[in-house]
XYZ file of C-alpha atoms in Angstrom:
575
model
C -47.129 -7.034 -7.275
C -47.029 -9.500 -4.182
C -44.560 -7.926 -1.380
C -42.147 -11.015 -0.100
C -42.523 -11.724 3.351
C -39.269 -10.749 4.659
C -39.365 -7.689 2.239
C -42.590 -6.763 4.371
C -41.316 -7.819 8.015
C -38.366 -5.209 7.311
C -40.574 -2.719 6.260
C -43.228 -3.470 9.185
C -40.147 -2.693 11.757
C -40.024 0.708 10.707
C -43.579 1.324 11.585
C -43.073 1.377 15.265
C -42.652 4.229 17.380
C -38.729 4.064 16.882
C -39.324 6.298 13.943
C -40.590 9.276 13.624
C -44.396 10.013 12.122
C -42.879 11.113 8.799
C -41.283 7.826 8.199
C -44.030 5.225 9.093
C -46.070 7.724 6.416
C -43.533 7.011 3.577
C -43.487 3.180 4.833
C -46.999 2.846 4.987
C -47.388 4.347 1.601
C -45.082 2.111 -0.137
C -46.293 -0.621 1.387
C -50.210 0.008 0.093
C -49.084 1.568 -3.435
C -45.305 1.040 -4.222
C -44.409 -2.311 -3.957
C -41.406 -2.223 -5.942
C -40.151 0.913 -4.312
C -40.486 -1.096 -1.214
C -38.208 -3.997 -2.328
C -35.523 -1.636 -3.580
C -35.490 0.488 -0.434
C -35.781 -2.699 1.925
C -34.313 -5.455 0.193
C -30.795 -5.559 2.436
C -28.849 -2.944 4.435
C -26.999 -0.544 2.743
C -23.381 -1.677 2.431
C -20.286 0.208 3.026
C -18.396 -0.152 -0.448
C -14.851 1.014 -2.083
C -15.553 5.022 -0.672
C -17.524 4.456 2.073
C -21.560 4.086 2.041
C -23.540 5.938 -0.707
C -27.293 5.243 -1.507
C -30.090 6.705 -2.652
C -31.782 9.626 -0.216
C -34.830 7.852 1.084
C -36.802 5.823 3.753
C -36.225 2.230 4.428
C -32.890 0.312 5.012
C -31.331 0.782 1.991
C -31.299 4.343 1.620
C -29.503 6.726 3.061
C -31.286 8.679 5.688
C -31.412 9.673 9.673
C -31.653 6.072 11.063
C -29.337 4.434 8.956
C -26.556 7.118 9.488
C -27.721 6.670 12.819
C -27.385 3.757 13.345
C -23.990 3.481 11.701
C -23.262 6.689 13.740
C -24.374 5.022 17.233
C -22.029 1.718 15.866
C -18.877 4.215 15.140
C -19.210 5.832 19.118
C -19.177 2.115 20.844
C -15.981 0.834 18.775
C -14.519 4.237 19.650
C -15.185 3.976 23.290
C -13.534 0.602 23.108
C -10.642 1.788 21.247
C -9.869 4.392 23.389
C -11.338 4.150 26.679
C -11.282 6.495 29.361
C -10.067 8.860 26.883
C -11.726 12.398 25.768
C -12.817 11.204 22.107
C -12.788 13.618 19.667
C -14.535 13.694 15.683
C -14.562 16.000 13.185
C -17.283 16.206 10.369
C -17.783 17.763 6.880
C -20.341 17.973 4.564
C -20.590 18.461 0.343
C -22.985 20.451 -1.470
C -25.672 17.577 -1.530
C -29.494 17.422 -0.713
C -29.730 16.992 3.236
C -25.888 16.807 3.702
C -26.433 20.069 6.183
C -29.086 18.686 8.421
C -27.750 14.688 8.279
C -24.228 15.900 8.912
C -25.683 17.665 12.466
C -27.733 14.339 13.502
C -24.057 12.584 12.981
C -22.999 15.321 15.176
C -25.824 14.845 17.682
C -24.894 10.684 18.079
C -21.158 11.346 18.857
C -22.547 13.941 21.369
C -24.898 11.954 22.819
C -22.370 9.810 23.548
C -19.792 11.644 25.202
C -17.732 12.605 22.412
C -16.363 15.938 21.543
C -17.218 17.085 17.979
C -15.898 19.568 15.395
C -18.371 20.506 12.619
C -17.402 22.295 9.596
C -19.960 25.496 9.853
C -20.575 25.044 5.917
C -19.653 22.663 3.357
C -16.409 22.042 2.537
C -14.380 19.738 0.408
C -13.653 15.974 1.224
C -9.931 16.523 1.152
C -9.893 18.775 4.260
C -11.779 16.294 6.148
C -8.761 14.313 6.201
C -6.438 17.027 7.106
C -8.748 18.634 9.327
C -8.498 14.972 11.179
C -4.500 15.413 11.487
C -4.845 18.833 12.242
C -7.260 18.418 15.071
C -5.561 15.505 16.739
C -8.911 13.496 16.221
C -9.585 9.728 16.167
C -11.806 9.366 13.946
C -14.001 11.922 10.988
C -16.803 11.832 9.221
C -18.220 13.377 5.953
C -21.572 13.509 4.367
C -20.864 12.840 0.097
C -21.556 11.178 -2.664
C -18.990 12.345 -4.600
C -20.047 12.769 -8.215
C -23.094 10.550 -7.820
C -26.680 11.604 -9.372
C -28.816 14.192 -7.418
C -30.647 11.539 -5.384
C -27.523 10.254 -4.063
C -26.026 10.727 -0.627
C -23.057 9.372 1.423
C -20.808 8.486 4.715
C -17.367 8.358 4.656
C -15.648 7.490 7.695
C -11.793 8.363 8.513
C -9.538 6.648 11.539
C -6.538 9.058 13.203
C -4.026 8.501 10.554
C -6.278 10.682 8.518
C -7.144 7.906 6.194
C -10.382 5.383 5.231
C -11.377 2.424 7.311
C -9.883 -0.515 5.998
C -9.939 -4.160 6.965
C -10.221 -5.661 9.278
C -11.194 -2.388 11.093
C -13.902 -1.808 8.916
C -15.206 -5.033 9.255
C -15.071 -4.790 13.254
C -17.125 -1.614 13.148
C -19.638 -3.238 10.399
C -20.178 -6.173 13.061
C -20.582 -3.620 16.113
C -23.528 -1.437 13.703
C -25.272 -4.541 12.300
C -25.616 -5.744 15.939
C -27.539 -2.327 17.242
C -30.960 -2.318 16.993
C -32.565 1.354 15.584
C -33.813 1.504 18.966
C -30.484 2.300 20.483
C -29.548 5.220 19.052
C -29.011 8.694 21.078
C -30.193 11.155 18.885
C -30.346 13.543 21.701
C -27.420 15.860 21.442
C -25.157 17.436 24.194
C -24.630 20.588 22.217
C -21.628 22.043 24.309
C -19.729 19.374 23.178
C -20.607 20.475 19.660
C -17.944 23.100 18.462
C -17.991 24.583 14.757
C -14.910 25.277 12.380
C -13.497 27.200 9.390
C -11.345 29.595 9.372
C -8.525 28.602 11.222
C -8.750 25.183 9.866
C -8.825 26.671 6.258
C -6.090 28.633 6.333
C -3.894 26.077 7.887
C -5.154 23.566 4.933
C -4.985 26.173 1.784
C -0.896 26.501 3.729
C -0.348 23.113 3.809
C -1.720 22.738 -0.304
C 0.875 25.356 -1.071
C 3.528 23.615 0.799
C 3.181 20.604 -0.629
C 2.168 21.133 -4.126
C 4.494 24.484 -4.869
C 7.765 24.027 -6.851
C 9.412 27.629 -6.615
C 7.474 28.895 -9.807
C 8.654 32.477 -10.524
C 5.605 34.886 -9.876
C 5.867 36.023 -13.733
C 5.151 32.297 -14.526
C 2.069 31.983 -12.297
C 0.701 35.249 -13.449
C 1.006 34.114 -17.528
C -1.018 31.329 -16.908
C -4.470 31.601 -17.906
C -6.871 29.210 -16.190
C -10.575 28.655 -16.436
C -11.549 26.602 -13.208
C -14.836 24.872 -12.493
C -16.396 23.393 -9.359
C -19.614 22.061 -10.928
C -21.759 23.444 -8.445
C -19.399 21.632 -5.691
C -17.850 22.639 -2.922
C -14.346 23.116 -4.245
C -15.493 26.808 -4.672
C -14.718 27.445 -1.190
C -11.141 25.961 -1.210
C -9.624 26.077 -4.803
C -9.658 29.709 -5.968
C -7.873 30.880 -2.799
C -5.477 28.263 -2.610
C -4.790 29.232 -6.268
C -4.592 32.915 -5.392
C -2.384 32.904 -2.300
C 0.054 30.646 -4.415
C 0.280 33.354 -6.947
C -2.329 32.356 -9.654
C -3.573 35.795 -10.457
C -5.619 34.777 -13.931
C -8.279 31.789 -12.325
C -11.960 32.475 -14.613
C -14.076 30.706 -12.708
C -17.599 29.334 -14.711
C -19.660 31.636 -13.199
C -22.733 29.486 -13.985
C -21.308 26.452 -12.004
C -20.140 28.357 -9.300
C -22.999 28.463 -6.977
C -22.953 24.764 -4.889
C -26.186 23.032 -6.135
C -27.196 19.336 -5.186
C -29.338 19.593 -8.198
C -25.982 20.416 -10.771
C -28.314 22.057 -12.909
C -25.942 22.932 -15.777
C -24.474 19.190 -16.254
C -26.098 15.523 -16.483
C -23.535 14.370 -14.329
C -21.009 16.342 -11.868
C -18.073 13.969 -12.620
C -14.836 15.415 -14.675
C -14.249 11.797 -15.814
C -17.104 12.954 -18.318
C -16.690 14.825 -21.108
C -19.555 17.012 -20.817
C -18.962 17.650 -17.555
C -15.772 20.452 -18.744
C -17.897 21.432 -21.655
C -18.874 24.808 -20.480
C -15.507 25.553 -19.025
C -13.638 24.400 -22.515
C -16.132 27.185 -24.304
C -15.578 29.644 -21.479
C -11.177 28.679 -22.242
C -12.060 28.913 -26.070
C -13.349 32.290 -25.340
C -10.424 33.559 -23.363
C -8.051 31.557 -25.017
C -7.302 29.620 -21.664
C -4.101 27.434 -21.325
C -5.582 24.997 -19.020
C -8.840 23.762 -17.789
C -9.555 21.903 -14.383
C -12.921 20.832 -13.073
C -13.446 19.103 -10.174
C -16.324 16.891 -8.572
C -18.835 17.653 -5.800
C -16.629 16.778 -3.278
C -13.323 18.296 -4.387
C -11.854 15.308 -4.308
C -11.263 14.353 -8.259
C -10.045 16.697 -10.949
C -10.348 16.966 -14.728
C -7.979 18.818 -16.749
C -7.613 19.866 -20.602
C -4.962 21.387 -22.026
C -4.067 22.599 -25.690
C -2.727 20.226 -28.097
C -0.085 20.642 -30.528
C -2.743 21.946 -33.180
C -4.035 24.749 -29.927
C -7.180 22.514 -29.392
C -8.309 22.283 -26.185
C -7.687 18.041 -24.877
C -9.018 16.419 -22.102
C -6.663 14.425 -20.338
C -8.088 11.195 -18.546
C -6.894 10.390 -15.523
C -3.679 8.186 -16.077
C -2.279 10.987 -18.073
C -3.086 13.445 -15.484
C -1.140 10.898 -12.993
C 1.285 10.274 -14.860
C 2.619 14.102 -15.702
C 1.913 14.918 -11.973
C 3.976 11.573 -11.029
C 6.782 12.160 -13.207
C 7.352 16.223 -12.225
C 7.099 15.540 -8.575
C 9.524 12.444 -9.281
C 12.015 14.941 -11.233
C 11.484 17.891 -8.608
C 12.701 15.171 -5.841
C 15.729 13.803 -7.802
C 16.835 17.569 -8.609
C 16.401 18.361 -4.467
C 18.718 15.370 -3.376
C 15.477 13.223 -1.813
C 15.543 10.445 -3.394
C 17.869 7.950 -1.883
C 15.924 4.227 -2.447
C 13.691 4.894 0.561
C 10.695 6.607 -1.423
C 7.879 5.398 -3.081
C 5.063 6.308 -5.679
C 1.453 4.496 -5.180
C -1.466 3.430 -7.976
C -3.857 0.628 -7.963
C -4.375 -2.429 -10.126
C -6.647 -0.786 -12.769
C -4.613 1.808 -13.010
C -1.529 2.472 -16.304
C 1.484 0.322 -16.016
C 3.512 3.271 -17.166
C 3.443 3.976 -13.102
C 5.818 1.041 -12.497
C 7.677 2.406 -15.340
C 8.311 5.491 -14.264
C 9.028 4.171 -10.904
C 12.238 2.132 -12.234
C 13.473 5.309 -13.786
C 14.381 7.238 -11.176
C 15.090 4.148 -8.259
C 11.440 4.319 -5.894
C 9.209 1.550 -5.845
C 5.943 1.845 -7.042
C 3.160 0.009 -4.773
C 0.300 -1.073 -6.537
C -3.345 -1.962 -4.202
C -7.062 -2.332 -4.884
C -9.229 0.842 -6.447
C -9.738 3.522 -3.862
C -6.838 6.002 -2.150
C -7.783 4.182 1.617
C -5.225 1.577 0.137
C -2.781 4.197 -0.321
C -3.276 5.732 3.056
C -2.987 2.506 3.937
C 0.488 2.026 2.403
C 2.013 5.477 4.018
C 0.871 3.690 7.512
C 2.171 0.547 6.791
C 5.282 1.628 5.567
C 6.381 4.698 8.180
C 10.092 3.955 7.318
C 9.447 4.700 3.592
C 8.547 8.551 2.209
C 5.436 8.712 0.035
C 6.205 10.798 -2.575
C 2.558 10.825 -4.646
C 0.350 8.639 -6.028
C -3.206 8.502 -8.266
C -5.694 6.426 -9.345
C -7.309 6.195 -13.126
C -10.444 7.527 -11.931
C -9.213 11.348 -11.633
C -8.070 11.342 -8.574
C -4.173 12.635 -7.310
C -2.682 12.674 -3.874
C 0.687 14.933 -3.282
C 2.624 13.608 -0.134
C 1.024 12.734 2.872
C -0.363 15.909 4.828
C -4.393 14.787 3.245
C -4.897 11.159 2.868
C -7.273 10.971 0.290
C -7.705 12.006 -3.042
C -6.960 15.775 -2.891
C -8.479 18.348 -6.098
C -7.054 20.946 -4.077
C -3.195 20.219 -3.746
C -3.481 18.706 -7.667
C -5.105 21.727 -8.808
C -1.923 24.040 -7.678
C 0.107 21.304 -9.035
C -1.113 20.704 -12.360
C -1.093 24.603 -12.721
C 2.530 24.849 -11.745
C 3.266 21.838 -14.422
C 1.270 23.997 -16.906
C 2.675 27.644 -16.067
C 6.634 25.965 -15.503
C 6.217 24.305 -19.590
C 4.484 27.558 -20.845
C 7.698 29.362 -19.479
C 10.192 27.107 -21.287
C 8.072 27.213 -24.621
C 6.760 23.875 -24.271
C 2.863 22.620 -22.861
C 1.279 20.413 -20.538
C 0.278 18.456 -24.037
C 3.851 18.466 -25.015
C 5.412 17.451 -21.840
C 3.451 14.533 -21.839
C 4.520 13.624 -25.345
C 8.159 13.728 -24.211
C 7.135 11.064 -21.410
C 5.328 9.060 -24.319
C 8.427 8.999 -26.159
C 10.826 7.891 -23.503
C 8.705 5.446 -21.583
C 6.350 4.206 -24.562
C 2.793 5.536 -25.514
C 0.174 3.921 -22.834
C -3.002 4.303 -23.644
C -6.522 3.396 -21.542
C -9.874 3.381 -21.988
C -13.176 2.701 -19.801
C -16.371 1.072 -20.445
C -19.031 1.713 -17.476
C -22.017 -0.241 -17.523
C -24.789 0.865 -15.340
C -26.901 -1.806 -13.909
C -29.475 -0.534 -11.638
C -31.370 -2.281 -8.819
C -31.669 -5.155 -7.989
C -31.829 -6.911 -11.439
C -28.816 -4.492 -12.183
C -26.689 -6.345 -9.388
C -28.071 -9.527 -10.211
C -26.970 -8.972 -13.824
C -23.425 -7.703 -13.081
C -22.990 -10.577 -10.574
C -23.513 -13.358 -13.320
C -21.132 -11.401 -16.102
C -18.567 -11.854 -13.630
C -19.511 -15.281 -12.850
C -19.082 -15.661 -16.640
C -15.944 -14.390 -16.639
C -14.623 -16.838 -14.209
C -16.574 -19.788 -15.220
C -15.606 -19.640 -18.965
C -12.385 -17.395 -19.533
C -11.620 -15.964 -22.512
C -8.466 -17.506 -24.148
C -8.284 -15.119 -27.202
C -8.598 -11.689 -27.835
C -7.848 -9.163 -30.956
C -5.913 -12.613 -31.968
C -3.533 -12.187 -28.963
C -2.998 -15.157 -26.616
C -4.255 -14.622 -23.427
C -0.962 -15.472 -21.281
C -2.345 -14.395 -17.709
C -5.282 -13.912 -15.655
C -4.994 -12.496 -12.399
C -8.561 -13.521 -9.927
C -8.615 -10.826 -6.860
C -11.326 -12.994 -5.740
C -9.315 -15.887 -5.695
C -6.458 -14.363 -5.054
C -4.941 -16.523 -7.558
C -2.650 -15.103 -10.507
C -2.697 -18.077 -13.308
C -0.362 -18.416 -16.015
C -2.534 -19.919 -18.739
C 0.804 -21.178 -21.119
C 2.333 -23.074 -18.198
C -0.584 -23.280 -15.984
C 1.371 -22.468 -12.633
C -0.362 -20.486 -10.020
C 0.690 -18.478 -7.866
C -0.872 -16.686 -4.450
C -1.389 -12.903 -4.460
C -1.204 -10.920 -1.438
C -3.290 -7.747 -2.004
C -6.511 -8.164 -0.666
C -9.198 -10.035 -1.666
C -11.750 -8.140 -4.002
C -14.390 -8.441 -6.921
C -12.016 -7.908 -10.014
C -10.556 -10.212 -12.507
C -7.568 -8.779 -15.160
C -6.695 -10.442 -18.068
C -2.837 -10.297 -19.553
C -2.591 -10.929 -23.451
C 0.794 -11.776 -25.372
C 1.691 -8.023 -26.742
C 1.241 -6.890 -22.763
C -2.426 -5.408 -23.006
C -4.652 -5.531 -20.492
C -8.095 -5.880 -19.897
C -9.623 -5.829 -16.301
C -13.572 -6.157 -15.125
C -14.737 -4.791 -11.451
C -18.239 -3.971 -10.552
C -18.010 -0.352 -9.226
C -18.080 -0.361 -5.241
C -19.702 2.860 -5.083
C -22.148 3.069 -8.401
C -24.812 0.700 -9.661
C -21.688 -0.020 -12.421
C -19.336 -3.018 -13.843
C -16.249 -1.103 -15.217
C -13.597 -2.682 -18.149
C -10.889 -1.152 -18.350
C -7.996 -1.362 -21.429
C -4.663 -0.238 -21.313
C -2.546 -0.763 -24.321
C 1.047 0.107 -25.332
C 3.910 0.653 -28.623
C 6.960 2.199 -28.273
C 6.998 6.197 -29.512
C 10.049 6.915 -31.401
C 9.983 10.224 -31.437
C 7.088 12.747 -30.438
C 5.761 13.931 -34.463
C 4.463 10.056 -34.402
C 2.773 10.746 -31.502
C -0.686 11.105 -33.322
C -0.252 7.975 -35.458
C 0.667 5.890 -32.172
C -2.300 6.948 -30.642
C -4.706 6.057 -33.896
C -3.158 2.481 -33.645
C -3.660 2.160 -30.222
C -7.132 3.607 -30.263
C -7.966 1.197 -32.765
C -7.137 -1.922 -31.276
C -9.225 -0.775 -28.265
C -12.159 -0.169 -30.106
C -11.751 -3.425 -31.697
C -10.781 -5.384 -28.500
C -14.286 -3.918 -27.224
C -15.782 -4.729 -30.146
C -15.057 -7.986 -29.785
C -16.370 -8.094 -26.314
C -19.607 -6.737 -26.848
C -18.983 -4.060 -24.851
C -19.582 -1.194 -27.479
């Protein structure tokens, strides 16, 4: 195979004495027997995407490794100097259970010291969610951590947080892109200053697993908590460290933890993928709930920062829930909870995202907040609680798993939506109802929604290549027809133009611009396509809905529904 010339000239760049012996090896070997590996690992710089940067663990520019975390490291302390000059900077970092996360998290450490910054570094891994906190907490500008969230084994990450305790977003992020892609490798300080290098835990910890309780605790009566019987798995993560105490100093007394997932592993030896969107992923811990006859089941990913949960059906069969339903029971309770306090008085509001159930907005109406809807990823919702100071965020959630109660983390938190989900569960089990039941009841009052997700995986080069043209088809020949519904409305984030196909008016959108395309039909389905910002993946997603009139049709409702998703892929070629 014949290496392109500016596939080589990158390549050739990292054979100078910039980088280290070990490096120009794994270059030079490449070069003379892996072409192909070459072109994947130098073929463009890695990209910052919806959660930050993730790659594959590797040599060359678009992998993650020292120099390119150095490099976006050494990019991070200029923009901070001229953010804040002439003022005592200070970062915190964390780290996940990953492959290198240890050791790359102290060479980020080592660039902000060698450039006169202060740093706090978590002493061992912890989750994502206290990052964010830890930011707050620590009165720091800016914080770092070192994931890939439920990525494959090979995968690594950077995730970078401002002072509000939230992700970069634009035009920020694109500021600080501009300032790294200017720096040559050359200019990094890898030489730390290791005085201003201070390690954390404890303290922060307990003032986190205090906060989590605070926010996520509904005055459940200490019999409750202690009749609720929980299996909990952190699938080799680092939720371990975090969840079980959090769940123990709140009053949680019967927490079974998977013992053979309980050790962090980068390897997550016991499942084929660490993410509680899967299935498989809760299979041991549904046996382990079989076993002890377990009212509720929550996983969570490598970073602690989604959650999967299954409950018992009507028939006593362990369910999993996907991640609207998880939102929308945790949505509704805290929604109640406020309304029953006296808080809600028109200034509150709920958050989702585009690809997310409608059944948010309905909820919303019900009890007088306003739900706002942005792009996939919880930096737009961060980004909502700072743009909108004069309005309390009540909670919010995403499709993908992932919950945020109030503001205190701003992120996706599997900590805080552990306790709540469990004070959901252990409140219905009092009452003689379920978490399965309770849902039902919200089914039957606001109509049964239903979604569904299709993830492609497209890897490489030829993977991007392919998912770029399928949207490009999308765009260039709509569809006009589906399941023999009318489609009535497509919205282009690209564009940002929303089209109404039976009239043919347009009109301007003003969420950001991004890669996704939904389509409206007549009954109110809808179908949206987004190539994954974080995974070699184009998602669809489905969400369909009927009225329920009352809960015993519940299972019927749901055949119907499933059904016409099915088909609706079916027709799509998606299946």
């Amino acid at each position: 195979m014949e290496i392109e010339k500016d596939i080589l000239d990158r390549a050739n760049a990292w054979l100078t004495p910039v980088f280290d012996n070990k490096t120009q090896e794994a270059v030079k070997e490449m070069i003379s027997s892996s072409p192909a590996d070459l072109k994947e690992s130098f073929y463009k710089n890695l990209e910052f995407g919806t959660g930050g940067m993730r790659g594959v663990m590797g040599v060359g520019t678009n992998r993650i490794n020292k120099y390119t975390l150095g490099k976006n490291t050494q990019g991070i302390s200029n923009y901070l100097h001229q953010q804040f000059p002439g003022q005592q900077i200070k970062v915190v970092i964390a780290y996940d259970c990953r492959h290198n996360s240890n050791t790359l998290a102290k060479t980020v450490a080592d660039v902000f010291s060698a450039n006169g910054i202060k740093v706090y570094l978590f002493s061992d891994l912890r989750p994502t969610p206290e990052l964010s906190f830890a930011l707050k907490y620590l009165k720091c500008q800016c914080g770092i951590v070192l994931t890939a969230s439920h990525n494959p084994p090979e995968y690594n990450g950077y995730k970078v947080y401002w002072e509000d305790g939230g992700q970069l977003v634009p035009p920020q992020d694109g500021e600080i892109i501009n300032v790294i892609e200017a720096l040559e490798y050359a200019e990094i300080k890898f030489q730390p200053d290791e005085k201003l290098i201070e390690y954390i835990d404890k303290e922060v910890d307990d003032a986190f697993i205090k906060s989590s309780i605070e926010n996520a605790s509904f005055n459940t009566p200490a019999k409750d908590k202690e009749n609720l019987n929980i299996v909990f798995t952190s699938l080799h993560g680092t939720s371990i460290k975090l969840v079980p105490p959090t769940l123990a100093k709140a009053g949680y007394t019967k927490v079974h933890i998977v013992p053979e997932q309980a050790e962090p592993n980068g390897d997550f030896p016991t499942v084929k993928s660490p993410n509680p969107e899967e299935p498989e992923a809760l299979s041991m811990a549904v046996a382990l709930a079989d076993k002890l006859n377990a009212d509720i089941v929550v996983g969570t990913d490598p970073d602690c920062d989604r959650l999967g949960v299954a409950v018992r059906n009507n028939d006593g069969k362990m369910t999993l829930l996907n991640g609207n339903q998880t939102m929308v029971l945790m949505t509704h309770y805290l929604l109640e909870k406020w309304k029953t306090q006296g808080k809600i008085d028109g200034k509150q509001f709920i958050g989702s995202t585009i690809v997310s159930t409608p059944m948010m907005m309905e909820l919303a109406s019900a009890y007088d907040v306003e739900c706002k809807v942005g792009l996939t990823g919880f930096k737009w919702i961060a980004k909502m609680i700072k743009d909108f100071p004069q309005q309390k965020f009540i909670g919010g959630g995403e499709e993908s798993f992932g919950y945020m109660v109030g503001d205190a983390v701003r992120d996706k938190d599997a900590v805080a939506a552990t306790l709540l989900i469990c004070e959901i569960a252990a409140q219905a089990k009092a009452k003689g109802s379920s978490v399965y039941k309770e849902l039902i009841e919200l089914y039957a009052e606001f109509g049964f929604y239903k979604e569904y997700l299709v993830s492609l995986t497209k890897k490489g080069i030829s993977g991007l290549q392919e998912i770029n043209q399928m949207m490009v088809d999308l765009r260039e020949n709509p569809l006009k027809e589906i399941y023999n519904e009318r489609v009535v409305m497509v919205e282009d984030y690209q564009s940002s133009i929303a089209k109404n196909i039976m009239t043919g008016e347009e009109e301007m959108m003003t969420i950001p611009k991004s890669n996704v395309l939904i389509y409206y039909l007549e009954d109110g389905t809808k179908i949206c396509a987004r190539p994954s910002g974080t995974e070699p993946k184009i998602k669809f997603y489905f969400s369909a809905h009927l009225p329920l009139d009352r809960a015993e049709n519940a299972a019927a409702v749901e055949k119907q529904l499933d059904d016409k998703i099915k088909e609706i892929i079916s027709e799509l070629n998606l299946s």
